[in-house]
mmCIF file of C-alpha atoms and ligand atoms in Angstrom:
data_model
loop_
_atom_site.group_PDB
_atom_site.id
_atom_site.type_symbol
_atom_site.label_atom_id
_atom_site.label_comp_id
_atom_site.label_asym_id
_atom_site.label_seq_id
_atom_site.Cartn_x
_atom_site.Cartn_y
_atom_site.Cartn_z
ATOM 1 C CA MET A 1 -17.300 -1.471 9.181
ATOM 2 C CA LYS A 2 -14.519 -3.059 7.134
ATOM 3 C CA LEU A 3 -13.207 -6.365 8.405
ATOM 4 C CA PHE A 4 -9.614 -7.473 7.838
ATOM 5 C CA ASN A 5 -8.794 -11.079 8.764
ATOM 6 C CA LEU A 6 -5.133 -12.000 9.027
ATOM 7 C CA LEU A 7 -3.925 -15.601 8.964
ATOM 8 C CA THR A 8 -0.408 -15.725 10.343
ATOM 9 C CA VAL A 9 1.993 -17.784 12.417
ATOM 10 C CA TYR A 10 3.093 -14.565 14.174
ATOM 11 C CA PRO A 11 -0.119 -13.002 15.556
ATOM 12 C CA GLU A 12 1.841 -10.811 17.992
ATOM 13 C CA PHE A 13 3.389 -9.019 14.976
ATOM 14 C CA PHE A 14 0.176 -6.994 14.609
ATOM 15 C CA GLU A 15 -0.011 -5.709 18.223
ATOM 16 C CA SER A 16 1.987 -2.546 17.599
ATOM 17 C CA PHE A 17 0.488 -2.151 14.113
ATOM 18 C CA LYS A 18 -2.969 -1.851 15.698
ATOM 19 C CA SER A 19 -1.952 0.760 18.242
ATOM 20 C CA HIS A 20 -0.851 3.734 16.113
ATOM 21 C CA GLY A 21 -2.065 6.407 13.731
ATOM 22 C CA LEU A 22 -4.985 5.926 11.358
ATOM 23 C CA ILE A 23 -5.223 2.191 12.096
ATOM 24 C CA LYS A 24 -5.827 2.900 15.779
ATOM 25 C CA LYS A 25 -8.264 5.681 14.908
ATOM 26 C CA GLY A 26 -10.200 3.393 12.544
ATOM 27 C CA LEU A 27 -10.359 0.678 15.203
ATOM 28 C CA ASP A 28 -11.382 3.111 17.968
ATOM 29 C CA ARG A 29 -14.126 4.582 15.769
ATOM 30 C CA GLY A 30 -15.423 1.135 14.842
ATOM 31 C CA LEU A 31 -14.834 1.797 11.133
ATOM 32 C CA ILE A 32 -12.399 -1.079 10.697
ATOM 33 C CA SER A 33 -11.879 -4.320 12.558
ATOM 34 C CA ILE A 34 -8.728 -6.464 12.519
ATOM 35 C CA ASN A 35 -9.143 -10.123 13.338
ATOM 36 C CA VAL A 36 -5.784 -11.850 13.777
ATOM 37 C CA ILE A 37 -5.964 -15.635 13.428
ATOM 38 C CA ASN A 38 -3.120 -17.855 14.555
ATOM 39 C CA LEU A 39 -2.651 -20.548 11.914
ATOM 40 C CA ARG A 40 -1.176 -22.791 14.618
ATOM 41 C CA ASP A 41 -4.625 -23.019 16.221
ATOM 42 C CA TYR A 42 -5.806 -24.922 13.137
ATOM 43 C CA THR A 43 -3.243 -27.674 12.885
ATOM 44 C CA SER A 44 -3.751 -31.221 14.104
ATOM 45 C CA ASP A 45 -0.021 -31.496 14.794
ATOM 46 C CA LYS A 46 0.624 -31.974 18.502
ATOM 47 C CA HIS A 47 3.566 -29.545 18.366
ATOM 48 C CA LYS A 48 1.379 -26.920 16.629
ATOM 49 C CA ARG A 49 3.492 -26.997 13.470
ATOM 50 C CA VAL A 50 1.920 -25.770 10.254
ATOM 51 C CA ASP A 51 4.975 -26.301 8.007
ATOM 52 C CA PHE A 52 6.632 -29.387 6.621
ATOM 53 C CA LYS A 53 9.561 -30.395 4.383
ATOM 54 C CA PRO A 54 9.033 -30.007 0.608
ATOM 55 C CA PHE A 55 8.300 -33.064 -1.516
ATOM 56 C CA GLY A 56 11.251 -33.658 -3.840
ATOM 57 C CA GLY A 57 13.732 -32.373 -1.258
ATOM 58 C CA GLY A 58 15.489 -29.046 -1.074
ATOM 59 C CA PRO A 59 15.858 -26.324 1.534
ATOM 60 C CA GLY A 60 13.158 -24.628 3.605
ATOM 61 C CA MET A 61 9.774 -25.545 4.964
ATOM 62 C CA ILE A 62 6.391 -25.209 3.298
ATOM 63 C CA ILE A 63 3.121 -24.045 4.915
ATOM 64 C CA GLN A 64 0.634 -26.891 4.641
ATOM 65 C CA TYR A 65 -2.770 -26.771 2.976
ATOM 66 C CA ALA A 66 -4.879 -28.202 5.837
ATOM 67 C CA PRO A 67 -4.330 -25.514 8.535
ATOM 68 C CA VAL A 68 -5.047 -22.754 6.002
ATOM 69 C CA LYS A 69 -8.227 -24.510 4.844
ATOM 70 C CA GLU A 70 -9.379 -25.121 8.442
ATOM 71 C CA ALA A 71 -8.728 -21.491 9.438
ATOM 72 C CA LEU A 72 -10.618 -20.214 6.367
ATOM 73 C CA LYS A 73 -13.644 -22.362 7.302
ATOM 74 C CA LYS A 74 -14.034 -20.312 10.483
ATOM 75 C CA ILE A 75 -14.354 -16.927 8.789
ATOM 76 C CA LYS A 76 -17.417 -15.361 7.178
ATOM 77 C CA PRO A 77 -17.463 -14.878 3.359
ATOM 78 C CA SER A 78 -14.574 -12.620 2.437
ATOM 79 C CA LYS A 79 -12.214 -11.799 -0.402
ATOM 80 C CA ILE A 80 -9.140 -13.973 0.119
ATOM 81 C CA ILE A 81 -5.711 -12.624 -0.732
ATOM 82 C CA LEU A 82 -2.488 -14.593 -0.592
ATOM 83 C CA LEU A 83 0.611 -12.456 -0.046
ATOM 84 C CA SER A 84 3.298 -13.665 -2.393
ATOM 85 C CA PRO A 85 6.262 -12.203 -4.290
ATOM 86 C CA GLN A 86 4.780 -14.029 -7.296
ATOM 87 C CA GLY A 87 1.489 -12.111 -7.109
ATOM 88 C CA LYS A 88 0.273 -9.135 -9.084
ATOM 89 C CA LEU A 89 2.224 -6.005 -8.176
ATOM 90 C CA LEU A 90 0.362 -3.742 -5.761
ATOM 91 C CA LYS A 91 -0.539 -0.308 -7.133
ATOM 92 C CA GLN A 92 -2.766 2.486 -5.882
ATOM 93 C CA SER A 93 -5.392 1.425 -8.455
ATOM 94 C CA LYS A 94 -5.581 -2.015 -6.780
ATOM 95 C CA LEU A 95 -6.055 -0.342 -3.375
ATOM 96 C CA ASN A 96 -8.851 1.792 -4.847
ATOM 97 C CA GLU A 97 -10.484 -1.365 -6.211
ATOM 98 C CA LEU A 98 -10.101 -3.275 -2.912
ATOM 99 C CA SER A 99 -11.530 -0.341 -0.948
ATOM 100 C CA ALA A 100 -14.982 -1.423 -2.205
ATOM 101 C CA GLU A 101 -14.697 -4.748 -0.305
ATOM 102 C CA ASN A 102 -16.308 -5.086 3.137
ATOM 103 C CA SER A 103 -14.196 -8.018 4.236
ATOM 104 C CA ILE A 104 -10.728 -9.098 3.155
ATOM 105 C CA THR A 105 -8.713 -12.034 4.439
ATOM 106 C CA PHE A 106 -4.929 -11.987 4.096
ATOM 107 C CA ILE A 107 -2.900 -15.184 4.223
ATOM 108 C CA CYS A 108 0.624 -14.343 5.366
ATOM 109 C CA GLY A 109 3.318 -16.769 4.327
ATOM 110 C CA ARG A 110 6.612 -17.586 6.056
ATOM 111 C CA TYR A 111 9.529 -19.955 5.416
ATOM 112 C CA GLU A 112 9.830 -21.124 1.783
ATOM 113 C CA GLY A 113 6.177 -20.238 1.104
ATOM 114 C CA PHE A 114 2.984 -22.237 0.644
ATOM 115 C CA ASP A 115 1.891 -25.593 -0.673
ATOM 116 C CA GLU A 116 0.903 -24.588 -4.210
ATOM 117 C CA ARG A 117 -2.576 -26.107 -3.758
ATOM 118 C CA ILE A 118 -3.397 -23.168 -1.467
ATOM 119 C CA ALA A 119 -2.775 -20.631 -4.236
ATOM 120 C CA ASP A 120 -4.540 -22.837 -6.774
ATOM 121 C CA ASN A 121 -7.690 -23.613 -4.803
ATOM 122 C CA LEU A 122 -8.235 -21.498 -1.701
ATOM 123 C CA VAL A 123 -7.625 -17.877 -2.702
ATOM 124 C CA ASP A 124 -9.148 -15.192 -4.917
ATOM 125 C CA GLU A 125 -5.890 -13.485 -5.793
ATOM 126 C CA GLU A 126 -2.173 -13.288 -5.079
ATOM 127 C CA ILE A 127 -0.633 -9.877 -4.392
ATOM 128 C CA SER A 128 3.014 -8.849 -4.239
ATOM 129 C CA ILE A 129 4.163 -5.542 -2.755
ATOM 130 C CA GLY A 130 7.267 -5.402 -4.946
ATOM 131 C CA ASP A 131 9.894 -7.302 -6.857
ATOM 132 C CA TYR A 132 11.875 -8.352 -3.818
ATOM 133 C CA VAL A 133 11.506 -11.111 -1.247
ATOM 134 C CA LEU A 134 10.713 -10.521 2.424
ATOM 135 C CA SER A 135 10.718 -13.283 4.999
ATOM 136 C CA GLY A 136 6.988 -13.076 5.708
ATOM 137 C CA GLY A 137 3.639 -11.822 4.479
ATOM 138 C CA GLU A 138 2.876 -9.784 7.608
ATOM 139 C CA ILE A 139 4.513 -6.550 6.385
ATOM 140 C CA PRO A 140 2.865 -6.845 2.932
ATOM 141 C CA ALA A 141 -0.552 -7.440 4.596
ATOM 142 C CA ALA A 142 0.005 -4.499 6.946
ATOM 143 C CA ALA A 143 0.960 -2.296 3.961
ATOM 144 C CA ILE A 144 -2.286 -3.160 2.166
ATOM 145 C CA ILE A 145 -4.423 -2.649 5.288
ATOM 146 C CA GLU A 146 -2.771 0.721 5.912
ATOM 147 C CA GLY A 147 -3.330 1.739 2.278
ATOM 148 C CA LEU A 148 -7.002 0.757 2.555
ATOM 149 C CA THR A 149 -7.551 2.365 5.942
ATOM 150 C CA ARG A 150 -6.501 5.784 4.714
ATOM 151 C CA LEU A 151 -9.045 5.476 1.889
ATOM 152 C CA THR A 152 -11.874 4.762 4.357
ATOM 153 C CA PRO A 153 -14.186 7.757 4.821
ATOM 154 C CA GLY A 154 -14.358 8.911 8.440
ATOM 155 C CA ILE A 155 -10.801 7.819 9.276
ATOM 156 C CA PRO A 156 -8.470 10.466 7.751
ATOM 157 C CA GLU A 157 -9.253 13.986 8.985
ATOM 158 C CA ASN A 158 -9.122 15.349 5.455
ATOM 159 C CA MET A 159 -10.168 13.226 2.479
ATOM 160 C CA GLU A 160 -9.189 16.108 0.150
ATOM 161 C CA SER A 161 -5.531 15.679 1.055
ATOM 162 C CA ILE A 162 -5.833 11.937 0.346
ATOM 163 C CA ASN A 163 -7.265 12.705 -3.076
ATOM 164 C CA ASN A 164 -4.306 14.976 -3.864
ATOM 165 C CA ASP A 165 -1.662 12.431 -2.929
ATOM 166 C CA SER A 166 0.687 10.768 -5.394
ATOM 167 C CA PHE A 167 -0.891 8.327 -7.890
ATOM 168 C CA CYS A 168 -4.451 9.546 -7.317
ATOM 169 C CA ASP A 169 -4.593 11.081 -10.782
ATOM 170 C CA HIS A 170 -1.559 9.139 -12.102
ATOM 171 C CA LEU A 171 0.745 12.010 -11.080
ATOM 172 C CA LEU A 172 3.121 12.463 -8.152
ATOM 173 C CA ASP A 173 2.216 14.960 -5.435
ATOM 174 C CA HIS A 174 3.593 18.521 -5.622
ATOM 175 C CA PRO A 175 6.310 19.594 -3.115
ATOM 176 C CA HIS A 176 5.243 20.800 0.327
ATOM 177 C CA TYR A 177 6.901 23.337 2.665
ATOM 178 C CA THR A 178 6.260 24.518 6.202
ATOM 179 C CA LYS A 179 7.773 27.082 8.561
ATOM 180 C CA PRO A 180 10.284 28.667 8.744
ATOM 181 C CA ASN A 181 10.281 30.652 5.463
ATOM 182 C CA GLU A 182 14.038 30.298 5.312
ATOM 183 C CA ILE A 183 16.491 27.831 6.849
ATOM 184 C CA ASP A 184 20.210 27.306 6.168
ATOM 185 C CA GLY A 185 19.834 29.787 3.288
ATOM 186 C CA PHE A 186 17.065 27.717 1.639
ATOM 187 C CA SER A 187 13.802 29.604 1.035
ATOM 188 C CA VAL A 188 10.223 28.598 0.411
ATOM 189 C CA PRO A 189 9.069 29.438 -3.157
ATOM 190 C CA ASP A 190 7.676 33.022 -3.068
ATOM 191 C CA ILE A 191 4.389 32.010 -4.668
ATOM 192 C CA LEU A 192 3.415 29.959 -1.605
ATOM 193 C CA LEU A 193 3.641 33.064 0.587
ATOM 194 C CA SER A 194 1.687 35.266 -1.868
ATOM 195 C CA GLY A 195 -1.809 34.410 -0.628
ATOM 196 C CA ASN A 196 -2.933 34.169 -4.300
ATOM 197 C CA HIS A 197 -4.845 30.886 -4.236
ATOM 198 C CA ASN A 198 -5.323 30.672 -7.993
ATOM 199 C CA GLU A 199 -1.627 31.120 -8.668
ATOM 200 C CA ILE A 200 -0.763 28.631 -5.912
ATOM 201 C CA LYS A 201 -3.108 26.052 -7.475
ATOM 202 C CA LEU A 202 -1.474 26.513 -10.883
ATOM 203 C CA TRP A 203 2.036 26.318 -9.367
ATOM 204 C CA ARG A 204 1.139 23.091 -7.564
ATOM 205 C CA ARG A 205 -0.251 21.532 -10.735
ATOM 206 C CA LYS A 206 2.902 22.562 -12.627
ATOM 207 C CA GLN A 207 5.152 21.036 -9.932
ATOM 208 C CA SER A 208 3.090 17.872 -9.842
ATOM 209 C CA LEU A 209 3.462 17.454 -13.613
ATOM 210 C CA GLY A 210 7.133 18.418 -13.414
ATOM 211 C CA VAL A 211 8.198 16.076 -10.605
ATOM 212 C CA THR A 212 6.350 13.243 -12.328
ATOM 213 C CA TYR A 213 8.243 14.050 -15.536
ATOM 214 C CA LEU A 214 11.566 14.070 -13.653
ATOM 215 C CA LYS A 215 11.063 11.166 -11.236
ATOM 216 C CA ARG A 216 8.505 8.849 -12.849
ATOM 217 C CA PRO A 217 8.170 9.691 -16.559
ATOM 218 C CA ASP A 218 6.530 6.265 -17.074
ATOM 219 C CA LEU A 219 3.426 7.519 -15.228
ATOM 220 C CA LEU A 220 2.872 10.336 -17.720
ATOM 221 C CA LYS A 221 2.082 7.755 -20.399
ATOM 222 C CA ASN A 222 -1.205 7.058 -18.583
ATOM 223 C CA VAL A 223 -2.331 10.680 -18.323
ATOM 224 C CA ASN A 224 -4.340 12.665 -20.824
ATOM 225 C CA LEU A 225 -2.760 16.079 -20.441
ATOM 226 C CA SER A 226 -5.024 19.074 -21.081
ATOM 227 C CA LYS A 227 -3.676 21.953 -23.162
ATOM 228 C CA GLU A 228 -3.039 23.850 -19.942
ATOM 229 C CA ASP A 229 -1.230 20.853 -18.388
ATOM 230 C CA ASP A 230 0.928 20.657 -21.470
ATOM 231 C CA ARG A 231 1.761 24.359 -21.249
ATOM 232 C CA LEU A 232 2.569 24.067 -17.526
ATOM 233 C CA LEU A 233 4.810 21.058 -18.119
ATOM 234 C CA GLN A 234 6.699 22.819 -20.929
ATOM 235 C CA GLU A 235 7.182 25.817 -18.615
ATOM 236 C CA PHE A 236 8.453 23.511 -15.850
ATOM 237 C CA ILE A 237 10.925 21.818 -18.214
ATOM 238 C CA ALA A 238 12.216 25.162 -19.508
ATOM 239 C CA GLU A 239 12.640 26.504 -15.931
ATOM 240 C CA HIS A 240 14.328 23.266 -14.849
ATOM 241 C CA GLN A 241 16.800 23.410 -17.731
ATOM 242 C CA GLU A 242 17.528 27.064 -17.029
ATOM 243 C CA LYS A 243 18.229 26.242 -13.341
ATOM 244 C CA LYS A 244 20.556 23.406 -14.373
ATOM 245 C CA SER A 245 22.566 25.631 -16.678
ATOM 246 C CA ASP A 246 22.978 28.401 -14.010
HETATM 247 N N1 LIG B 1 9.894 -19.038 -1.998
HETATM 248 C C1 LIG B 1 9.074 -17.887 -2.235
HETATM 249 C C2 LIG B 1 9.380 -17.330 -3.620
HETATM 250 O O1 LIG B 1 10.573 -17.244 -3.940
HETATM 251 O O2 LIG B 1 8.443 -16.923 -4.339
HETATM 252 C C3 LIG B 1 9.352 -16.787 -1.216
HETATM 253 C C4 LIG B 1 8.852 -17.099 0.147
HETATM 254 S S1 LIG B 1 9.055 -15.743 1.254
HETATM 255 C C5 LIG B 1 10.629 -16.056 1.941
HETATM 256 C C6 LIG B 1 7.949 -16.098 2.559
HETATM 257 C C7 LIG B 1 6.625 -15.371 2.492
HETATM 258 O O3 LIG B 1 6.824 -13.970 2.600
HETATM 259 C C8 LIG B 1 5.827 -15.534 1.217
HETATM 260 O O4 LIG B 1 5.107 -16.737 1.207
HETATM 261 C C9 LIG B 1 4.920 -14.320 1.249
HETATM 262 O O5 LIG B 1 3.771 -14.526 2.039
HETATM 263 C C10 LIG B 1 5.796 -13.267 1.904
HETATM 264 N N2 LIG B 1 6.420 -12.341 0.944
HETATM 265 C C11 LIG B 1 7.741 -12.214 0.707
HETATM 266 N N3 LIG B 1 7.989 -11.272 -0.191
HETATM 267 C C12 LIG B 1 6.793 -10.759 -0.549
HETATM 268 C C13 LIG B 1 6.373 -9.742 -1.460
HETATM 269 N N4 LIG B 1 7.255 -9.072 -2.204
HETATM 270 N N5 LIG B 1 5.056 -9.474 -1.555
HETATM 271 C C14 LIG B 1 4.153 -10.160 -0.836
HETATM 272 N N6 LIG B 1 4.484 -11.140 0.036
HETATM 273 C C15 LIG B 1 5.784 -11.437 0.180
#
């Protein structure tokens, strides 16, 4: 069982998160557990405030050190992650690494952020979900938990499909189609209706290489292409250029 602790000032945020899809399935099957901790329960302030004005002046409020430290004292040993736009950018490789942990605690910020002594002394790492600023750490924490839940054996119906998804082998996923064969004059590629599994596998690999080349060429720098991959990619590029010039 994987345990996710969440320290937040908005515990109710996670109610709907826990009641859908793979998260719900993981909880129902006892394969994950989500323990939401209200930071306000750990403040000595009579109004239950956990934030205060910044030293030196300026706008916004800062989450104080003491409530975070007190809340952390109540949890069992766990990897502690602070959600912050200043953290290391989240990638699939980080999710793969974190999937080995049995217990992770997420500290969700709000307002202007945290007293810096929290980041310096109470956490193992800071993670950002992108180069933009949200108003709280709840969505970033939920994104990480969702990414980890779908990597947990016994939760997704089909681990094979997870292993074929984008970024698993540094490439983007190939395109997918479903019925009908034709709609609004747009058809499914013939090969997918051929029943020839070998040819379909090759086509999918070629598309995967090709869409990565078109949409995220930076990813290709991290892949060691086999001779066959190289041939498939050259074919894709030639076909793509031919289509463009039609
Ligand atoms: N003053 C902070 C800064 O500029 O670095 C931003 C604070 S933000 C408004 C409030 C909280 O939202 C942060 O403490 C963090 O927990 C969360 N947050 C916002 N953007 C995030 C991101 N891209 N990744 C992870 N957490 C984020």
